[in-house]
CSV table of C-alpha atoms in Angstrom, one decimal:
chain,number,residue,atom,x,y,z
A,1,UNK,CA,-11.4,13.7,-19.2
A,2,UNK,CA,-11.2,15.1,-15.7
A,3,UNK,CA,-13.2,18.3,-15.3
A,4,UNK,CA,-12.5,19.0,-11.6
A,5,UNK,CA,-10.8,17.5,-8.6
A,6,UNK,CA,-11.8,17.7,-5.0
A,7,UNK,CA,-9.6,16.6,-2.1
A,8,UNK,CA,-11.6,15.7,1.0
A,9,UNK,CA,-10.3,14.9,4.5
A,10,UNK,CA,-11.6,12.2,6.9
A,11,UNK,CA,-14.1,14.5,8.5
A,12,UNK,CA,-15.8,15.3,5.2
A,13,UNK,CA,-14.3,18.8,4.6
A,14,UNK,CA,-13.3,19.8,1.0
A,15,UNK,CA,-10.0,21.5,1.8
A,16,UNK,CA,-8.7,21.7,-1.8
A,17,UNK,CA,-10.2,21.8,-5.3
A,18,UNK,CA,-8.9,22.3,-8.8
A,19,UNK,CA,-10.9,23.0,-11.9
A,20,UNK,CA,-9.5,22.6,-15.5
A,21,UNK,CA,-12.5,23.9,-17.3
A,22,UNK,CA,-15.5,25.6,-15.9
A,23,UNK,CA,-16.0,25.7,-12.1
A,24,UNK,CA,-18.1,22.9,-10.7
A,25,UNK,CA,-19.8,23.7,-7.4
A,26,UNK,CA,-18.8,21.8,-4.2
A,27,UNK,CA,-22.4,20.7,-3.9
A,28,UNK,CA,-21.5,17.9,-6.4
A,29,UNK,CA,-19.7,16.2,-3.6
A,30,UNK,CA,-23.0,15.6,-1.8
A,31,UNK,CA,-23.5,12.6,-4.0
A,32,UNK,CA,-20.2,11.3,-2.7
A,33,UNK,CA,-21.1,12.0,0.9
A,34,UNK,CA,-24.4,10.1,0.5
A,35,UNK,CA,-22.5,7.0,-0.8
A,36,UNK,CA,-20.0,7.4,2.1
A,37,UNK,CA,-22.7,7.3,4.7
A,38,UNK,CA,-24.0,4.0,3.3
A,39,UNK,CA,-20.6,2.4,3.6
A,40,UNK,CA,-19.3,0.8,6.8
A,41,UNK,CA,-15.6,1.3,5.9
A,42,UNK,CA,-13.9,4.1,3.8
A,43,UNK,CA,-12.6,1.6,1.4
A,44,UNK,CA,-16.1,0.3,0.7
A,45,UNK,CA,-17.3,3.5,-1.0
A,46,UNK,CA,-18.2,2.8,-4.6
A,47,UNK,CA,-15.3,4.1,-6.8
A,48,UNK,CA,-17.7,5.2,-9.5
A,49,UNK,CA,-20.8,7.3,-8.7
A,50,UNK,CA,-23.2,8.3,-11.5
A,51,UNK,CA,-25.1,11.6,-11.0
A,52,UNK,CA,-27.7,13.2,-13.4
A,53,UNK,CA,-25.0,15.2,-15.2
A,54,UNK,CA,-21.6,14.0,-13.9
A,55,UNK,CA,-19.6,11.0,-13.0
A,56,UNK,CA,-17.7,11.0,-9.7
A,57,UNK,CA,-14.6,8.7,-9.6
A,58,UNK,CA,-12.8,8.5,-6.2
A,59,UNK,CA,-10.0,6.8,-4.4
A,60,UNK,CA,-9.1,6.7,-0.6
A,61,UNK,CA,-5.6,6.7,0.7
A,62,UNK,CA,-4.1,8.0,4.0
A,63,UNK,CA,-7.6,9.0,5.2
A,64,UNK,CA,-7.9,11.3,2.2
A,65,UNK,CA,-10.4,11.1,-0.6
A,66,UNK,CA,-9.5,12.2,-4.1
A,67,UNK,CA,-12.8,12.8,-6.1
A,68,UNK,CA,-12.5,13.4,-9.8
A,69,UNK,CA,-15.5,14.9,-11.6
A,70,UNK,CA,-16.2,13.9,-15.2
A,71,UNK,CA,-18.8,15.2,-17.6
A,72,UNK,CA,-18.4,12.4,-20.2
A,73,UNK,CA,-17.9,8.7,-20.0
A,74,UNK,CA,-14.3,7.6,-19.6
A,75,UNK,CA,-12.6,4.4,-18.7
A,76,UNK,CA,-12.9,4.3,-14.8
A,77,UNK,CA,-9.7,2.3,-14.3
A,78,UNK,CA,-7.8,4.9,-16.3
A,79,UNK,CA,-9.0,7.7,-14.0
A,80,UNK,CA,-8.4,5.7,-10.8
A,81,UNK,CA,-4.9,4.8,-11.9
A,82,UNK,CA,-4.2,8.5,-12.6
A,83,UNK,CA,-5.5,9.6,-9.2
A,84,UNK,CA,-3.2,7.1,-7.6
A,85,UNK,CA,-0.4,8.5,-9.7
A,86,UNK,CA,-1.2,12.0,-8.4
A,87,UNK,CA,-0.9,10.8,-4.8
A,88,UNK,CA,2.4,9.0,-5.6
A,89,UNK,CA,3.8,12.2,-7.0
A,90,UNK,CA,2.7,14.1,-3.8
A,91,UNK,CA,4.3,11.4,-1.6
A,92,UNK,CA,7.5,11.7,-3.6
A,93,UNK,CA,7.6,15.5,-3.3
A,94,UNK,CA,6.4,15.8,0.3
A,95,UNK,CA,7.5,12.4,1.8
A,96,UNK,CA,3.9,11.9,3.1
A,97,UNK,CA,0.6,12.8,1.5
A,98,UNK,CA,-1.6,14.1,4.3
A,99,UNK,CA,-3.9,17.1,4.8
A,100,UNK,CA,-1.2,18.9,6.7
A,101,UNK,CA,1.5,18.5,4.1
A,102,UNK,CA,-0.8,19.4,1.2
A,103,UNK,CA,-1.9,22.6,3.0
A,104,UNK,CA,1.7,23.5,3.9
A,105,UNK,CA,2.7,23.2,0.2
A,106,UNK,CA,-0.4,24.7,-1.3
A,107,UNK,CA,1.4,26.5,-4.2
A,108,UNK,CA,3.4,23.5,-5.3
A,109,UNK,CA,0.3,21.2,-5.2
A,110,UNK,CA,-1.5,23.5,-7.7
A,111,UNK,CA,1.6,23.9,-9.8
A,112,UNK,CA,1.9,20.1,-10.0
A,113,UNK,CA,-1.7,19.6,-10.9
A,114,UNK,CA,-1.3,22.2,-13.7
A,115,UNK,CA,1.7,20.3,-15.2
A,116,UNK,CA,0.2,16.9,-14.8
A,117,UNK,CA,-3.0,17.7,-16.6
A,118,UNK,CA,-3.7,19.8,-19.6
A,119,UNK,CA,-7.4,20.6,-20.1
A,120,UNK,CA,-8.2,17.6,-17.9
A,121,UNK,CA,-6.0,15.2,-19.9
A,122,UNK,CA,-2.8,13.6,-18.5
A,123,UNK,CA,0.3,15.4,-19.7
A,124,UNK,CA,3.4,14.9,-17.5
A,125,UNK,CA,3.3,12.1,-14.9
A,126,UNK,CA,7.0,11.1,-14.6
A,127,UNK,CA,8.4,12.4,-11.3
A,128,UNK,CA,11.9,13.0,-12.7
A,129,UNK,CA,10.5,15.3,-15.4
A,130,UNK,CA,8.2,17.1,-12.9
A,131,UNK,CA,11.2,17.7,-10.5
A,132,UNK,CA,13.0,19.5,-13.4
A,133,UNK,CA,9.9,21.6,-14.0
A,134,UNK,CA,8.9,22.2,-10.4
A,135,UNK,CA,11.6,22.1,-7.7
A,136,UNK,CA,10.7,20.1,-4.6
A,137,UNK,CA,10.3,22.1,-1.4
A,138,UNK,CA,13.1,22.6,1.0
A,139,UNK,CA,13.9,25.1,3.8
A,140,UNK,CA,16.4,27.1,1.8
A,141,UNK,CA,14.1,27.7,-1.1
A,142,UNK,CA,11.2,28.7,1.2
A,143,UNK,CA,13.5,31.3,2.9
A,144,UNK,CA,14.6,32.6,-0.5
A,145,UNK,CA,11.1,32.9,-1.7
A,146,UNK,CA,10.1,34.9,1.4
A,147,UNK,CA,13.0,37.3,0.9
A,148,UNK,CA,12.5,37.8,-2.8
A,149,UNK,CA,8.8,37.6,-2.7
A,150,UNK,CA,8.9,35.0,-5.5
A,151,UNK,CA,6.4,32.3,-4.9
A,152,UNK,CA,6.7,30.4,-8.2
A,153,UNK,CA,8.7,27.2,-8.4
A,154,UNK,CA,8.1,26.4,-12.1
A,155,UNK,CA,11.1,26.4,-14.5
A,156,UNK,CA,11.0,28.6,-17.6
A,157,UNK,CA,13.1,26.3,-19.7
A,158,UNK,CA,12.0,23.0,-21.4
A,159,UNK,CA,13.4,20.1,-19.5
A,160,UNK,CA,15.9,17.7,-21.0
A,161,UNK,CA,13.8,14.7,-20.1
A,162,UNK,CA,10.9,16.0,-22.2
A,163,UNK,CA,13.1,15.9,-25.3
A,164,UNK,CA,14.6,12.5,-24.5
A,165,UNK,CA,13.3,9.1,-25.5
A,166,UNK,CA,13.9,8.2,-21.8
A,167,UNK,CA,11.5,10.6,-20.1
A,168,UNK,CA,11.6,8.8,-16.7
A,169,UNK,CA,15.3,9.7,-16.2
A,170,UNK,CA,16.8,13.2,-16.2
A,171,UNK,CA,20.3,13.9,-17.6
A,172,UNK,CA,23.4,14.8,-15.7
A,173,UNK,CA,22.7,12.8,-12.6
A,174,UNK,CA,25.7,12.6,-10.2
A,175,UNK,CA,26.2,11.0,-6.8
A,176,UNK,CA,29.3,10.7,-4.6
A,177,UNK,CA,28.1,7.2,-3.5
A,178,UNK,CA,26.5,5.1,-6.2
A,179,UNK,CA,24.0,2.6,-4.8
A,180,UNK,CA,20.9,0.6,-5.8
A,181,UNK,CA,18.4,-1.0,-3.4
A,182,UNK,CA,15.7,-3.5,-4.3
A,183,UNK,CA,12.9,-4.4,-1.9
A,184,UNK,CA,10.9,-7.5,-2.9
A,185,UNK,CA,7.7,-7.3,-0.9
A,186,UNK,CA,5.0,-9.9,-0.9
A,187,UNK,CA,1.6,-9.4,0.7
A,188,UNK,CA,-0.3,-12.6,1.5
A,189,UNK,CA,-4.1,-13.1,1.3
A,190,UNK,CA,-5.3,-16.3,2.9
A,191,UNK,CA,-8.4,-17.9,4.4
A,192,UNK,CA,-7.8,-20.9,6.8
A,193,UNK,CA,-10.7,-23.0,8.0
A,194,UNK,CA,-11.2,-24.2,11.6
A,195,UNK,CA,-9.3,-27.5,10.9
A,196,UNK,CA,-6.2,-25.6,9.6
A,197,UNK,CA,-6.8,-26.3,5.9
A,198,UNK,CA,-6.0,-23.5,3.5
A,199,UNK,CA,-9.2,-22.6,1.6
A,200,UNK,CA,-7.6,-19.7,-0.3
A,201,UNK,CA,-4.1,-18.4,-0.6
A,202,UNK,CA,-2.8,-15.7,-2.9
A,203,UNK,CA,0.2,-13.3,-3.0
A,204,UNK,CA,0.4,-9.8,-4.3
A,205,UNK,CA,4.1,-8.9,-4.8
A,206,UNK,CA,6.1,-6.0,-6.0
A,207,UNK,CA,9.7,-4.7,-6.2
A,208,UNK,CA,10.3,-1.2,-4.9
A,209,UNK,CA,13.6,0.4,-5.9
A,210,UNK,CA,15.7,3.2,-4.6
A,211,UNK,CA,18.3,3.9,-7.3
A,212,UNK,CA,21.0,6.6,-6.8
A,213,UNK,CA,23.4,6.0,-9.7
A,214,UNK,CA,25.4,8.6,-11.7
A,215,UNK,CA,25.1,8.9,-15.4
A,216,UNK,CA,23.0,6.6,-17.6
A,217,UNK,CA,23.3,3.1,-16.1
A,218,UNK,CA,21.7,0.1,-17.7
A,219,UNK,CA,20.6,-2.6,-15.2
A,220,UNK,CA,19.5,-6.2,-15.6
A,221,UNK,CA,17.8,-8.3,-12.9
A,222,UNK,CA,17.6,-12.0,-13.3
A,223,UNK,CA,15.5,-14.3,-11.1
A,224,UNK,CA,15.8,-17.8,-9.7
A,225,UNK,CA,12.2,-18.8,-10.4
A,226,UNK,CA,10.9,-16.4,-13.0
A,227,UNK,CA,8.1,-18.8,-14.1
A,228,UNK,CA,6.3,-18.0,-10.9
A,229,UNK,CA,5.9,-14.4,-11.9
A,230,UNK,CA,2.4,-14.1,-13.3
A,231,UNK,CA,-0.1,-11.3,-14.1
A,232,UNK,CA,2.7,-8.7,-14.0
A,233,UNK,CA,2.5,-4.9,-14.3
A,234,UNK,CA,5.8,-3.5,-15.6
A,235,UNK,CA,7.3,0.0,-15.2
A,236,UNK,CA,7.6,1.7,-18.6
A,237,UNK,CA,11.4,1.7,-18.3
A,238,UNK,CA,11.5,-2.2,-18.7
A,239,UNK,CA,12.3,-3.6,-22.1
A,240,UNK,CA,9.3,-5.7,-22.9
A,241,UNK,CA,10.9,-7.9,-25.6
A,242,UNK,CA,13.6,-9.0,-23.2
A,243,UNK,CA,11.1,-9.8,-20.5
A,244,UNK,CA,9.0,-11.9,-22.8
A,245,UNK,CA,11.9,-13.8,-24.3
A,246,UNK,CA,14.2,-14.2,-21.2
A,247,UNK,CA,12.0,-13.4,-18.2
A,248,UNK,CA,14.7,-10.9,-17.0
A,249,UNK,CA,14.2,-7.2,-16.3
A,250,UNK,CA,16.5,-5.0,-18.4
A,251,UNK,CA,16.0,-1.3,-18.0
A,252,UNK,CA,17.5,2.2,-17.6
A,253,UNK,CA,16.2,3.1,-14.1
A,254,UNK,CA,14.5,6.4,-13.0
A,255,UNK,CA,16.4,8.4,-10.5
A,256,UNK,CA,15.2,7.8,-6.9
A,257,UNK,CA,12.3,5.8,-5.7
A,258,UNK,CA,10.0,3.9,-8.0
A,259,UNK,CA,8.1,0.6,-8.3
A,260,UNK,CA,9.7,-1.7,-10.9
A,261,UNK,CA,7.2,-4.5,-11.2
A,262,UNK,CA,4.0,-5.8,-9.6
A,263,UNK,CA,2.9,-9.4,-9.8
A,264,UNK,CA,0.2,-11.7,-8.6
A,265,UNK,CA,0.4,-15.4,-7.6
A,266,UNK,CA,-3.0,-17.1,-7.6
A,267,UNK,CA,-4.4,-19.8,-5.4
A,268,UNK,CA,-3.6,-22.4,-8.1
A,269,UNK,CA,0.0,-22.3,-6.8
A,270,UNK,CA,1.0,-24.0,-3.5
A,271,UNK,CA,1.6,-21.3,-0.9
A,272,UNK,CA,3.3,-22.1,2.4
A,273,UNK,CA,1.4,-20.7,5.4
A,274,UNK,CA,4.0,-19.3,7.9
A,275,UNK,CA,1.8,-19.2,11.0
A,276,UNK,CA,-0.8,-21.3,12.8
A,277,UNK,CA,-3.3,-20.5,15.5
A,278,UNK,CA,-4.8,-23.1,17.8
A,279,UNK,CA,-8.2,-21.8,19.0
A,280,UNK,CA,-10.8,-22.9,21.6
A,281,UNK,CA,-13.8,-20.6,21.8
A,282,UNK,CA,-16.8,-21.8,23.7
A,283,UNK,CA,-20.0,-20.1,24.8
A,284,UNK,CA,-21.8,-21.6,27.8
A,285,UNK,CA,-25.2,-21.2,29.5
A,286,UNK,CA,-25.3,-18.7,32.3
A,287,UNK,CA,-23.8,-15.6,30.5
A,288,UNK,CA,-20.3,-17.0,30.4
A,289,UNK,CA,-17.8,-18.4,27.9
A,290,UNK,CA,-14.2,-19.5,27.4
A,291,UNK,CA,-11.6,-18.0,25.1
A,292,UNK,CA,-8.1,-19.5,24.4
A,293,UNK,CA,-5.6,-19.0,21.5
A,294,UNK,CA,-2.1,-20.3,20.9
A,295,UNK,CA,0.1,-18.8,18.1
A,296,UNK,CA,3.2,-20.4,16.6
A,297,UNK,CA,5.4,-20.3,13.5
A,298,UNK,CA,5.7,-22.9,10.8
A,299,UNK,CA,7.5,-22.9,7.4
A,300,UNK,CA,9.2,-19.6,8.1
A,301,UNK,CA,12.6,-20.8,6.7
A,302,UNK,CA,14.3,-20.1,10.1
A,303,UNK,CA,13.1,-16.5,10.3
A,304,UNK,CA,11.2,-14.9,13.2
A,305,UNK,CA,7.6,-13.6,12.9
A,306,UNK,CA,7.5,-9.9,13.7
A,307,UNK,CA,4.7,-7.4,14.4
A,308,UNK,CA,2.3,-10.3,15.0
A,309,UNK,CA,-1.2,-9.1,16.0
A,310,UNK,CA,-4.6,-10.8,16.0
A,311,UNK,CA,-8.0,-9.0,15.8
A,312,UNK,CA,-11.2,-10.7,16.6
A,313,UNK,CA,-14.7,-9.2,16.1
A,314,UNK,CA,-16.8,-10.7,18.9
A,315,UNK,CA,-20.6,-11.3,18.7
A,316,UNK,CA,-22.8,-8.4,19.9
A,317,UNK,CA,-23.9,-10.3,22.9
A,318,UNK,CA,-20.4,-10.3,24.4
A,319,UNK,CA,-20.2,-7.6,27.1
A,320,UNK,CA,-16.6,-8.1,28.2
A,321,UNK,CA,-13.5,-10.2,27.9
A,322,UNK,CA,-11.2,-11.0,30.8
A,323,UNK,CA,-8.1,-12.4,29.2
A,324,UNK,CA,-4.5,-12.9,30.2
A,325,UNK,CA,-1.8,-13.0,27.5
A,326,UNK,CA,1.5,-14.8,28.1
A,327,UNK,CA,3.1,-12.3,25.7
A,328,UNK,CA,2.2,-8.8,24.4
A,329,UNK,CA,-0.9,-6.9,25.5
A,330,UNK,CA,-4.6,-7.4,24.9
A,331,UNK,CA,-7.4,-4.8,24.6
A,332,UNK,CA,-11.2,-5.1,24.1
A,333,UNK,CA,-13.4,-2.4,22.8
A,334,UNK,CA,-16.9,-2.9,24.3
A,335,UNK,CA,-18.5,-0.5,21.8
A,336,UNK,CA,-17.1,-2.0,18.6
A,337,UNK,CA,-16.9,-5.5,20.2
A,338,UNK,CA,-13.4,-5.9,18.8
A,339,UNK,CA,-10.7,-7.8,20.7
A,340,UNK,CA,-7.0,-7.0,19.8
A,341,UNK,CA,-4.0,-8.9,20.8
A,342,UNK,CA,-0.6,-7.3,20.0
A,343,UNK,CA,1.9,-10.1,20.3
A,344,UNK,CA,5.0,-8.7,18.8
A,345,UNK,CA,7.9,-11.0,17.9
A,346,UNK,CA,7.8,-14.8,17.8
A,347,UNK,CA,11.1,-16.6,17.6
A,348,UNK,CA,11.3,-19.7,15.5
A,349,UNK,CA,13.1,-21.6,18.3
A,350,UNK,CA,10.0,-21.3,20.5
A,351,UNK,CA,8.5,-24.6,19.2
A,352,UNK,CA,7.9,-25.8,22.8
A,353,UNK,CA,4.1,-25.3,23.3
A,354,UNK,CA,4.7,-24.1,26.8
A,355,UNK,CA,6.7,-21.1,25.5
A,356,UNK,CA,4.5,-20.2,22.6
A,357,UNK,CA,2.3,-17.0,22.9
A,358,UNK,CA,-1.0,-17.9,24.5
A,359,UNK,CA,-4.0,-15.9,25.6
A,360,UNK,CA,-6.8,-17.4,27.7
A,361,UNK,CA,-9.6,-16.3,29.9
A,362,UNK,CA,-13.4,-15.8,30.3
A,363,UNK,CA,-16.0,-14.1,28.2
A,364,UNK,CA,-19.0,-12.3,29.7
A,365,UNK,CA,-22.2,-12.6,27.8
A,366,UNK,CA,-25.3,-10.4,28.1
A,367,UNK,CA,-27.9,-11.9,30.4
A,368,UNK,CA,-31.0,-13.3,28.7
A,369,UNK,CA,-29.4,-13.3,25.3
A,370,UNK,CA,-29.2,-16.5,23.3
A,371,UNK,CA,-25.8,-18.2,22.9
A,372,UNK,CA,-24.1,-17.0,19.7
A,373,UNK,CA,-24.5,-19.6,16.9
A,374,UNK,CA,-21.1,-19.1,15.2
A,375,UNK,CA,-17.6,-18.4,16.4
A,376,UNK,CA,-15.8,-15.2,15.3
A,377,UNK,CA,-13.1,-15.0,12.6
A,378,UNK,CA,-9.5,-14.1,13.5
A,379,UNK,CA,-7.7,-11.5,11.4
A,380,UNK,CA,-4.0,-12.0,11.7
A,381,UNK,CA,-1.2,-9.6,10.8
A,382,UNK,CA,2.5,-10.4,10.7
A,383,UNK,CA,5.8,-9.6,9.0
A,384,UNK,CA,8.7,-11.9,8.1
A,385,UNK,CA,12.0,-10.3,7.0
A,386,UNK,CA,14.3,-11.8,4.4
A,387,UNK,CA,11.7,-14.3,3.2
A,388,UNK,CA,9.6,-14.4,0.0
A,389,UNK,CA,6.9,-17.1,0.5
A,390,UNK,CA,6.5,-17.5,-3.2
A,391,UNK,CA,10.0,-18.7,-3.7
A,392,UNK,CA,10.9,-15.9,-6.0
A,393,UNK,CA,14.5,-14.6,-5.5
A,394,UNK,CA,16.8,-12.2,-7.3
A,395,UNK,CA,19.7,-14.2,-8.8
A,396,UNK,CA,21.9,-11.3,-10.1
A,397,UNK,CA,21.9,-7.6,-10.5
A,398,UNK,CA,24.2,-6.5,-13.3
A,399,UNK,CA,25.0,-3.0,-14.5
A,400,UNK,CA,26.3,-1.9,-17.9
A,401,UNK,CA,27.1,1.5,-19.5
A,402,UNK,CA,29.1,3.0,-16.6
A,403,UNK,CA,32.6,2.2,-15.4
A,404,UNK,CA,32.1,2.5,-11.6
A,405,UNK,CA,31.1,-0.3,-9.3
A,406,UNK,CA,27.9,0.5,-7.3
A,407,UNK,CA,26.7,-1.0,-4.1
A,408,UNK,CA,23.7,-3.3,-4.7
A,409,UNK,CA,21.3,-4.7,-2.1
A,410,UNK,CA,18.2,-6.9,-2.2
A,411,UNK,CA,15.8,-7.2,0.7
A,412,UNK,CA,12.8,-9.6,1.0
A,413,UNK,CA,9.7,-9.0,3.1
A,414,UNK,CA,6.6,-11.1,3.6
A,415,UNK,CA,3.7,-9.3,5.3
A,416,UNK,CA,0.0,-8.9,5.7
A,417,UNK,CA,-0.4,-5.2,5.1
A,418,UNK,CA,-3.2,-4.4,2.7
A,419,UNK,CA,-4.2,-8.0,2.4
A,420,UNK,CA,-6.2,-10.2,4.7
A,421,UNK,CA,-5.2,-13.3,6.6
A,422,UNK,CA,-8.3,-14.9,8.2
A,423,UNK,CA,-8.6,-17.9,10.4
A,424,UNK,CA,-12.1,-19.3,10.9
A,425,UNK,CA,-12.8,-20.7,14.4
């Protein structure tokens, strides 16, 4: 399937490459660079690029491009998912997947790629199995390797998880403190028209887990509103029949961090919008204009809005913005014509309009230019802790198979991270 893999940094340098069959020249990446130049944003590069003799399939994360080279037709989504899996493994091993961390752990990176693919086909992708085969880096092991001159980290013995019917969990796990944490995170996508009506509202949710339990525990998660979970993607550890019959998650968890389930809630469901923005943007004759925004919470279930920020792409005829915010700070980039207002935290008890965050001031337009026809779109970011807008909540977390009583915690987060929240003015 995958013939070669090239890892490219944000400046266009191929700083790492791996070949599973014959060596493919770096010049094949020129097709990718051409597609990159035609795209305004890194995420807009076409994920599949066809060349006369190869196919290039790429992903972009953390300002790094992973470009896989294929000689035969394959399912593109399968390759894209596998590339994301490679980055997930790197992040699990090195905490962050950046150019610096990959260069600092050059040997382990190539050892992982050798184990994860065999002749270009996926072989071992479970982190727990890989950690038995290849020990994660630490300071003590680096010092020992320097003293002994041994640079390999690969185990000579076959791992227990490879012989088990539960390959995602290694045997003999022991912890002094047994604990399991579940983060239910929902990312909201929404488009609001100038009258405050929701045109589109969707939620992409997932449950991230950090499980540190001894032995072989068997967990069960039950939900308050499981009927809301739609278009789900389940971790292989989940028992599918129990999910289909009872809508509960029954599983023997992997050890450490993993994503248990992803789900999507479409616009056909009613989604509460937790923030509103009152706007008044006017352009006047004589190279001037007026700009005013007021931001406030609504339907936040008593929780505060945190990390609130608004980004506004102004028309090209705008030269400068002289604005005064009542809270936070405001910056304007005259080259990119982007106005950014970092508000911070908005308390729910600030319902008095005189205490709500407000920004107002004047806009300077280029002389002799026509008045812009349309008003800009506001891109809003925020986070609400301990709230899941969809109404999904974890009812119980039960454990079987072990005698000890672990600490169990569930956290809810609603955010606009990888999504978009646009307000048209």
